[in-house]
């Protein structure tokens, strides 16, 4: 996105890509439909980001959901909005959009250098390339080096060693990641089952998304939305009956038949499916002392985030207080920063790609002002 803005302004623009082909993480996102953005009121959209310093706020305000949709449509992609507000290309994959985007950049004269890996920084940027070491001197440099998840796609976070003398960094941490739980053997028959119709919360965050019981723990959007608070140590709770008021639950409990087993009662009175009953037994025991609390506020103890390289995204990175509102390094004028390498966090659902596009555009506009 930064290259598109700079190329459109008529500047000679070079994109140095460390991998043999570009946009590998973008293509991976497309395997599940390429959720580009979320069509919802701007205040609710903005609230998904944390932290949200002025530079990120400005970038998203200028290039939010409507602008992302218009940009994709301008590249020939028909878009549609799902029932949850998530926005996808009608083709439900990333490759057509990427081909059109690369063709646009090529038409602007943007040069794509493949297998160019940044190896040194100074007055020029040094790259290891198939033809040896190359140094590039440029009027401005936009760094878009990614976070530290999915290393095989290129996001290793190794750039921190080169940039740490010049910008302040927050250590990387896993975001949008599953949780590890050591299950007892009785959970084995439920591995792979989705859990729907629940309300999850941790700390100040809440989610109505679903999740999947896996052999290693819990996966899915409902869990990913709470990563920020779980990462900080907040306990994870699930309401197994979010559409049942407490009074209705109490009335059903009062009608329990004598000597009726807990499992049979849960199935009969609440239509609780096997996977929900299994979770209740796992975390509250076969005979919960307070069944009402277990149904409405079940604490899923022992849940810890999976390793960072399994995360969809990462929190941490270049701190905004070491950058100007144009995303330019205060200590190194002419260096600009964009994307996941910045210290922001958001759940899946279109927020990640939108912020990457918006900050790429914002950094490029800052770069144009710097050299005008």
Tab-separated table of C-alpha atoms in Angstrom:
chain	number	residue	atom	x	y	z
A	1	UNK	CA	0.000	0.000	0.000
A	2	UNK	CA	2.879	2.365	0.746
A	3	UNK	CA	4.419	1.535	-2.641
A	4	UNK	CA	1.107	2.220	-4.382
A	5	UNK	CA	0.856	5.685	-2.861
A	6	UNK	CA	4.476	6.580	-3.635
A	7	UNK	CA	4.368	5.126	-7.141
A	8	UNK	CA	1.135	6.975	-7.907
A	9	UNK	CA	2.888	10.225	-6.916
A	10	UNK	CA	5.498	9.584	-9.611
A	11	UNK	CA	8.394	8.671	-7.331
A	12	UNK	CA	10.801	5.926	-8.277
A	13	UNK	CA	9.776	3.215	-5.821
A	14	UNK	CA	11.511	-0.055	-4.999
A	15	UNK	CA	9.897	-2.855	-2.948
A	16	UNK	CA	12.489	-5.182	-1.401
A	17	UNK	CA	10.854	-8.576	-0.739
A	18	UNK	CA	12.791	-11.115	1.347
A	19	UNK	CA	10.897	-14.102	-0.076
A	20	UNK	CA	10.857	-15.443	-3.665
A	21	UNK	CA	7.253	-14.239	-4.016
A	22	UNK	CA	5.446	-11.349	-2.329
A	23	UNK	CA	2.476	-11.179	0.028
A	24	UNK	CA	2.649	-14.711	1.414
A	25	UNK	CA	0.807	-13.849	4.608
A	26	UNK	CA	-1.814	-11.990	2.574
A	27	UNK	CA	-2.333	-15.127	0.477
A	28	UNK	CA	-2.537	-17.269	3.631
A	29	UNK	CA	-5.288	-14.981	4.953
A	30	UNK	CA	-7.128	-15.601	1.688
A	31	UNK	CA	-7.305	-19.330	2.349
A	32	UNK	CA	-10.144	-18.654	4.783
A	33	UNK	CA	-11.876	-16.148	2.500
A	34	UNK	CA	-9.758	-12.951	2.789
A	35	UNK	CA	-11.731	-11.003	5.359
A	36	UNK	CA	-10.513	-7.547	4.287
A	37	UNK	CA	-12.462	-5.371	6.701
A	38	UNK	CA	-15.523	-5.117	8.965
A	39	UNK	CA	-18.526	-3.073	7.891
A	40	UNK	CA	-19.805	-1.549	11.130
A	41	UNK	CA	-20.198	1.914	12.722
A	42	UNK	CA	-16.842	3.651	12.989
A	43	UNK	CA	-16.893	4.065	16.818
A	44	UNK	CA	-17.399	0.296	17.240
A	45	UNK	CA	-14.787	-0.415	14.572
A	46	UNK	CA	-12.220	1.809	16.276
A	47	UNK	CA	-12.881	0.255	19.688
A	48	UNK	CA	-11.429	-3.057	18.460
A	49	UNK	CA	-7.904	-1.601	18.440
A	50	UNK	CA	-5.646	-1.360	21.442
A	51	UNK	CA	-3.663	0.707	21.962
A	52	UNK	CA	-4.986	3.358	19.584
A	53	UNK	CA	-2.554	6.314	19.594
A	54	UNK	CA	-3.227	9.403	17.454
A	55	UNK	CA	-1.258	8.185	14.414
A	56	UNK	CA	-3.211	4.912	14.224
A	57	UNK	CA	-6.484	6.745	14.873
A	58	UNK	CA	-5.720	9.150	12.017
A	59	UNK	CA	-4.720	6.357	9.641
A	60	UNK	CA	-7.922	4.407	10.281
A	61	UNK	CA	-10.117	7.505	10.131
A	62	UNK	CA	-8.744	8.306	6.677
A	63	UNK	CA	-8.810	4.730	5.358
A	64	UNK	CA	-11.419	2.695	7.172
A	65	UNK	CA	-13.919	0.044	6.089
A	66	UNK	CA	-15.653	2.046	3.329
A	67	UNK	CA	-12.329	3.110	1.829
A	68	UNK	CA	-10.967	-0.444	1.900
A	69	UNK	CA	-14.068	-1.722	0.100
A	70	UNK	CA	-13.777	1.030	-2.522
A	71	UNK	CA	-10.076	0.321	-3.019
A	72	UNK	CA	-10.697	-3.402	-3.615
A	73	UNK	CA	-13.600	-2.690	-5.969
A	74	UNK	CA	-11.367	-0.302	-7.904
A	75	UNK	CA	-9.021	-3.249	-8.424
A	76	UNK	CA	-11.870	-5.140	-10.080
A	77	UNK	CA	-12.959	-7.213	-7.083
A	78	UNK	CA	-16.659	-7.568	-6.355
A	79	UNK	CA	-17.153	-7.413	-2.587
A	80	UNK	CA	-19.889	-8.652	-0.284
A	81	UNK	CA	-20.717	-8.274	3.403
A	82	UNK	CA	-21.625	-11.331	5.458
A	83	UNK	CA	-24.262	-11.468	8.167
A	84	UNK	CA	-21.656	-10.645	10.841
A	85	UNK	CA	-20.477	-7.518	9.003
A	86	UNK	CA	-17.292	-9.131	7.733
A	87	UNK	CA	-16.381	-8.079	4.198
A	88	UNK	CA	-14.938	-10.469	1.597
A	89	UNK	CA	-14.171	-10.518	-2.125
A	90	UNK	CA	-16.876	-12.421	-3.988
A	91	UNK	CA	-14.093	-14.736	-5.225
A	92	UNK	CA	-13.394	-15.672	-1.566
A	93	UNK	CA	-9.630	-15.748	-2.114
A	94	UNK	CA	-6.691	-13.370	-2.205
A	95	UNK	CA	-4.960	-14.286	-5.460
A	96	UNK	CA	-7.181	-12.317	-7.907
A	97	UNK	CA	-6.879	-9.180	-5.793
A	98	UNK	CA	-3.134	-9.631	-5.424
A	99	UNK	CA	-2.627	-10.123	-9.182
A	100	UNK	CA	-4.576	-6.953	-9.949
A	101	UNK	CA	-2.665	-5.052	-7.260
A	102	UNK	CA	0.757	-6.146	-8.516
A	103	UNK	CA	-0.272	-5.235	-12.059
A	104	UNK	CA	-1.212	-1.754	-10.867
A	105	UNK	CA	2.149	-1.325	-9.136
A	106	UNK	CA	3.964	-2.536	-12.245
A	107	UNK	CA	2.034	-0.023	-14.313
A	108	UNK	CA	3.175	2.735	-11.959
A	109	UNK	CA	6.794	1.697	-12.468
A	110	UNK	CA	7.203	0.214	-8.980
A	111	UNK	CA	10.168	-2.184	-8.984
A	112	UNK	CA	9.777	-5.462	-7.065
A	113	UNK	CA	13.097	-6.994	-5.965
A	114	UNK	CA	12.574	-10.608	-4.868
A	115	UNK	CA	14.887	-12.497	-2.487
A	116	UNK	CA	16.251	-9.226	-1.152
A	117	UNK	CA	16.705	-9.537	2.610
A	118	UNK	CA	17.609	-6.487	4.690
A	119	UNK	CA	21.005	-7.057	6.292
A	120	UNK	CA	22.224	-3.648	7.460
A	121	UNK	CA	21.128	-0.083	8.113
A	122	UNK	CA	22.964	3.188	7.915
A	123	UNK	CA	22.980	6.007	5.398
A	124	UNK	CA	21.980	3.297	2.922
A	125	UNK	CA	19.996	0.077	3.365
A	126	UNK	CA	22.064	-3.053	2.796
A	127	UNK	CA	20.492	-6.193	1.312
A	128	UNK	CA	21.633	-9.760	0.882
A	129	UNK	CA	20.521	-10.746	-2.626
A	130	UNK	CA	21.076	-13.671	-5.018
A	131	UNK	CA	23.657	-11.469	-6.769
A	132	UNK	CA	25.520	-10.528	-3.618
A	133	UNK	CA	25.267	-7.540	-1.319
A	134	UNK	CA	23.438	-4.479	-2.653
A	135	UNK	CA	23.114	-1.091	-0.960
A	136	UNK	CA	20.225	1.247	-1.713
A	137	UNK	CA	20.228	4.956	-0.905
A	138	UNK	CA	16.781	6.504	-0.880
A	139	UNK	CA	15.154	9.796	-0.057
A	140	UNK	CA	12.732	7.988	2.244
A	141	UNK	CA	12.436	4.411	3.513
A	142	UNK	CA	9.160	2.792	4.565
A	143	UNK	CA	9.665	-0.258	6.773
A	144	UNK	CA	6.836	-2.809	6.618
A	145	UNK	CA	8.578	-5.854	8.066
A	146	UNK	CA	5.708	-7.610	9.797
A	147	UNK	CA	5.363	-8.983	13.310
A	148	UNK	CA	6.763	-12.206	14.732
A	149	UNK	CA	4.229	-14.902	13.921
A	150	UNK	CA	4.130	-17.410	11.041
A	151	UNK	CA	7.894	-17.317	10.554
A	152	UNK	CA	7.719	-19.604	7.530
A	153	UNK	CA	5.790	-16.882	5.690
A	154	UNK	CA	8.447	-14.289	6.489
A	155	UNK	CA	7.287	-12.683	9.744
A	156	UNK	CA	10.192	-13.567	12.013
A	157	UNK	CA	10.665	-10.338	13.960
A	158	UNK	CA	14.418	-10.623	13.280
A	159	UNK	CA	14.467	-6.992	12.178
A	160	UNK	CA	14.389	-5.863	15.806
A	161	UNK	CA	18.163	-6.330	16.103
A	162	UNK	CA	18.762	-3.856	13.282
A	163	UNK	CA	16.190	-1.277	14.309
A	164	UNK	CA	16.384	-1.335	18.116
A	165	UNK	CA	19.172	1.298	18.226
A	166	UNK	CA	16.923	3.727	16.354
A	167	UNK	CA	13.358	3.217	17.667
A	168	UNK	CA	11.835	2.095	20.964
A	169	UNK	CA	10.330	-1.395	20.926
A	170	UNK	CA	7.722	-3.250	22.949
A	171	UNK	CA	8.495	-6.994	23.135
A	172	UNK	CA	6.356	-9.111	20.840
A	173	UNK	CA	3.533	-11.201	22.284
A	174	UNK	CA	1.095	-13.651	20.718
A	175	UNK	CA	-2.279	-12.283	19.640
A	176	UNK	CA	-5.248	-13.999	17.997
A	177	UNK	CA	-3.942	-17.319	19.194
A	178	UNK	CA	-5.438	-20.496	20.590
A	179	UNK	CA	-5.204	-21.571	24.218
A	180	UNK	CA	-3.447	-24.608	25.646
A	181	UNK	CA	-5.370	-26.702	28.167
A	182	UNK	CA	-4.389	-30.041	29.670
A	183	UNK	CA	-7.608	-31.997	29.228
A	184	UNK	CA	-8.643	-34.979	31.289
A	185	UNK	CA	-9.282	-38.164	29.251
A	186	UNK	CA	-13.082	-37.724	29.217
A	187	UNK	CA	-12.707	-34.733	26.854
A	188	UNK	CA	-11.141	-36.819	24.070
A	189	UNK	CA	-14.458	-37.695	22.317
A	190	UNK	CA	-15.196	-33.979	21.949
A	191	UNK	CA	-11.984	-32.951	20.131
A	192	UNK	CA	-12.835	-31.131	16.923
A	193	UNK	CA	-16.333	-30.148	18.018
A	194	UNK	CA	-17.425	-26.511	17.689
A	195	UNK	CA	-19.025	-24.809	20.679
A	196	UNK	CA	-21.701	-22.349	19.597
A	197	UNK	CA	-24.238	-20.133	21.303
A	198	UNK	CA	-22.002	-18.985	24.166
A	199	UNK	CA	-20.748	-15.724	25.629
A	200	UNK	CA	-17.063	-15.524	26.564
A	201	UNK	CA	-15.376	-12.853	28.611
A	202	UNK	CA	-11.970	-12.084	30.067
A	203	UNK	CA	-11.205	-8.860	31.882
A	204	UNK	CA	-12.956	-6.019	30.047
A	205	UNK	CA	-13.397	-7.945	26.786
A	206	UNK	CA	-16.441	-9.963	25.759
A	207	UNK	CA	-17.175	-12.174	22.750
A	208	UNK	CA	-20.187	-14.005	21.327
A	209	UNK	CA	-18.036	-15.889	18.810
A	210	UNK	CA	-17.785	-19.657	18.660
A	211	UNK	CA	-14.731	-21.807	19.342
A	212	UNK	CA	-13.517	-25.356	18.784
A	213	UNK	CA	-12.356	-27.897	21.367
A	214	UNK	CA	-9.014	-29.186	20.079
A	215	UNK	CA	-6.668	-31.849	21.419
A	216	UNK	CA	-4.366	-29.087	22.664
A	217	UNK	CA	-7.001	-26.701	24.025
A	218	UNK	CA	-9.324	-24.104	22.469
A	219	UNK	CA	-9.243	-22.452	19.027
A	220	UNK	CA	-11.424	-20.020	17.121
A	221	UNK	CA	-12.567	-16.443	16.752
A	222	UNK	CA	-14.438	-16.353	20.040
A	223	UNK	CA	-11.187	-17.099	21.860
A	224	UNK	CA	-8.972	-14.909	19.671
A	225	UNK	CA	-11.035	-11.816	20.497
A	226	UNK	CA	-10.041	-12.135	24.170
A	227	UNK	CA	-6.315	-12.745	23.696
A	228	UNK	CA	-5.271	-9.312	24.932
A	229	UNK	CA	-6.817	-9.782	28.383
A	230	UNK	CA	-5.902	-13.480	28.713
A	231	UNK	CA	-2.308	-12.595	27.841
A	232	UNK	CA	-2.327	-10.171	30.790
A	233	UNK	CA	-3.528	-12.905	33.148
A	234	UNK	CA	-7.297	-12.291	33.208
A	235	UNK	CA	-9.333	-15.468	33.877
A	236	UNK	CA	-11.500	-16.821	31.057
A	237	UNK	CA	-15.220	-17.337	31.696
A	238	UNK	CA	-17.948	-18.809	29.504
A	239	UNK	CA	-21.700	-18.349	29.765
A	240	UNK	CA	-23.126	-21.589	28.390
A	241	UNK	CA	-26.660	-20.145	28.329
A	242	UNK	CA	-26.247	-16.503	27.231
A	243	UNK	CA	-29.873	-16.156	26.184
A	244	UNK	CA	-31.223	-17.450	29.534
A	245	UNK	CA	-31.667	-14.790	32.247
A	246	UNK	CA	-30.491	-15.837	35.706
A	247	UNK	CA	-34.073	-16.064	36.971
A	248	UNK	CA	-35.056	-18.473	34.197
A	249	UNK	CA	-32.046	-20.670	35.033
A	250	UNK	CA	-33.005	-20.686	38.718
A	251	UNK	CA	-36.574	-21.676	37.870
A	252	UNK	CA	-35.363	-24.590	35.743
A	253	UNK	CA	-33.029	-25.742	38.515
A	254	UNK	CA	-35.915	-25.699	41.006
A	255	UNK	CA	-37.828	-28.142	38.807
A	256	UNK	CA	-35.037	-30.736	38.752
A	257	UNK	CA	-36.345	-34.260	39.374
A	258	UNK	CA	-35.057	-36.129	42.453
A	259	UNK	CA	-32.165	-38.489	41.751
A	260	UNK	CA	-31.888	-37.261	38.131
A	261	UNK	CA	-28.257	-37.333	36.966
A	262	UNK	CA	-26.599	-33.995	36.249
A	263	UNK	CA	-25.892	-34.911	32.630
A	264	UNK	CA	-29.466	-36.017	31.955
A	265	UNK	CA	-30.884	-32.950	33.670
A	266	UNK	CA	-28.673	-30.564	31.667
A	267	UNK	CA	-29.733	-32.232	28.453
A	268	UNK	CA	-33.450	-32.250	29.296
A	269	UNK	CA	-33.899	-28.879	30.990
A	270	UNK	CA	-31.462	-26.718	29.034
A	271	UNK	CA	-30.992	-28.694	25.784
A	272	UNK	CA	-27.285	-28.502	26.535
A	273	UNK	CA	-25.369	-30.425	23.817
A	274	UNK	CA	-22.663	-32.979	24.701
A	275	UNK	CA	-19.716	-30.612	24.174
A	276	UNK	CA	-21.160	-27.998	26.541
A	277	UNK	CA	-21.952	-30.623	29.157
A	278	UNK	CA	-18.390	-31.934	28.810
A	279	UNK	CA	-16.919	-28.468	29.410
A	280	UNK	CA	-19.082	-27.972	32.475
A	281	UNK	CA	-17.993	-31.334	33.935
A	282	UNK	CA	-14.351	-30.621	33.069
A	283	UNK	CA	-14.161	-27.305	34.871
A	284	UNK	CA	-16.878	-27.534	37.554
A	285	UNK	CA	-16.796	-31.263	38.307
A	286	UNK	CA	-19.453	-33.970	37.887
A	287	UNK	CA	-21.536	-32.558	40.762
A	288	UNK	CA	-21.069	-28.758	40.789
A	289	UNK	CA	-21.862	-27.153	44.132
A	290	UNK	CA	-23.370	-24.130	42.367
A	291	UNK	CA	-24.839	-25.369	39.087
A	292	UNK	CA	-26.336	-21.969	38.271
A	293	UNK	CA	-22.929	-20.306	38.472
A	294	UNK	CA	-21.327	-23.121	36.471
A	295	UNK	CA	-23.853	-22.614	33.673
A	296	UNK	CA	-23.651	-18.818	33.587
A	297	UNK	CA	-20.060	-18.118	34.674
A	298	UNK	CA	-17.914	-21.192	34.121
A	299	UNK	CA	-14.241	-20.419	34.686
A	300	UNK	CA	-12.048	-22.313	32.213
A	301	UNK	CA	-8.983	-22.667	34.400
A	302	UNK	CA	-5.476	-23.483	33.252
A	303	UNK	CA	-5.856	-21.868	29.805
A	304	UNK	CA	-2.638	-20.264	28.533
A	305	UNK	CA	-1.824	-18.811	25.085
A	306	UNK	CA	-0.240	-21.117	22.501
A	307	UNK	CA	3.308	-20.347	21.211
A	308	UNK	CA	3.775	-17.087	19.337
A	309	UNK	CA	4.594	-18.695	15.993
A	310	UNK	CA	1.115	-20.278	16.012
A	311	UNK	CA	-0.508	-16.871	16.446
A	312	UNK	CA	-2.371	-15.181	13.608
A	313	UNK	CA	-0.820	-11.870	14.629
A	314	UNK	CA	1.369	-10.325	17.315
A	315	UNK	CA	1.147	-7.402	19.678
A	316	UNK	CA	4.242	-5.345	20.397
A	317	UNK	CA	6.777	-3.830	18.015
A	318	UNK	CA	7.785	-0.257	17.253
A	319	UNK	CA	6.358	2.051	19.899
A	320	UNK	CA	4.323	4.979	18.663
A	321	UNK	CA	5.990	7.363	21.107
A	322	UNK	CA	9.239	6.959	19.142
A	323	UNK	CA	7.432	8.048	15.945
A	324	UNK	CA	5.775	11.240	14.785
A	325	UNK	CA	2.099	11.315	13.852
A	326	UNK	CA	3.269	10.701	10.268
A	327	UNK	CA	4.828	7.397	11.491
A	328	UNK	CA	8.318	8.797	10.982
A	329	UNK	CA	11.126	7.883	13.387
A	330	UNK	CA	11.909	10.855	15.602
A	331	UNK	CA	15.553	9.806	15.825
A	332	UNK	CA	15.937	9.056	12.097
A	333	UNK	CA	14.069	11.478	9.828
A	334	UNK	CA	13.172	9.820	6.535
A	335	UNK	CA	12.413	6.438	8.072
A	336	UNK	CA	8.728	5.526	8.221
A	337	UNK	CA	6.965	2.476	9.689
A	338	UNK	CA	3.776	0.586	8.862
A	339	UNK	CA	1.771	-2.562	9.452
A	340	UNK	CA	2.173	-5.280	12.068
A	341	UNK	CA	5.642	-4.118	13.062
A	342	UNK	CA	3.920	-1.260	14.909
A	343	UNK	CA	2.791	-1.723	18.517
A	344	UNK	CA	-0.970	-2.164	18.139
A	345	UNK	CA	-3.324	-5.064	18.685
A	346	UNK	CA	-6.721	-6.066	17.288
A	347	UNK	CA	-8.828	-9.208	16.888
A	348	UNK	CA	-9.415	-11.041	13.628
A	349	UNK	CA	-12.500	-10.095	11.640
A	350	UNK	CA	-11.060	-7.614	9.123
A	351	UNK	CA	-9.376	-5.333	11.644
A	352	UNK	CA	-5.841	-6.628	11.034
A	353	UNK	CA	-5.744	-6.171	7.257
A	354	UNK	CA	-7.509	-2.811	7.429
A	355	UNK	CA	-4.920	-1.399	9.840
A	356	UNK	CA	-2.047	-2.739	7.733
A	357	UNK	CA	-3.468	-1.057	4.626
A	358	UNK	CA	-4.275	2.151	6.506
A	359	UNK	CA	-0.867	2.509	8.151
A	360	UNK	CA	0.926	1.724	4.877
A	361	UNK	CA	-1.015	4.513	3.213
A	362	UNK	CA	-0.474	6.868	6.171
A	363	UNK	CA	3.306	6.269	6.251
A	364	UNK	CA	3.556	6.897	2.503
A	365	UNK	CA	1.651	10.171	2.745
A	366	UNK	CA	4.029	11.206	5.531
A	367	UNK	CA	6.968	10.259	3.336
A	368	UNK	CA	5.606	12.381	0.497
A	369	UNK	CA	5.306	15.363	2.816
A	370	UNK	CA	8.865	14.801	4.024
A	371	UNK	CA	10.372	15.051	0.557
A	372	UNK	CA	8.075	17.669	-0.966
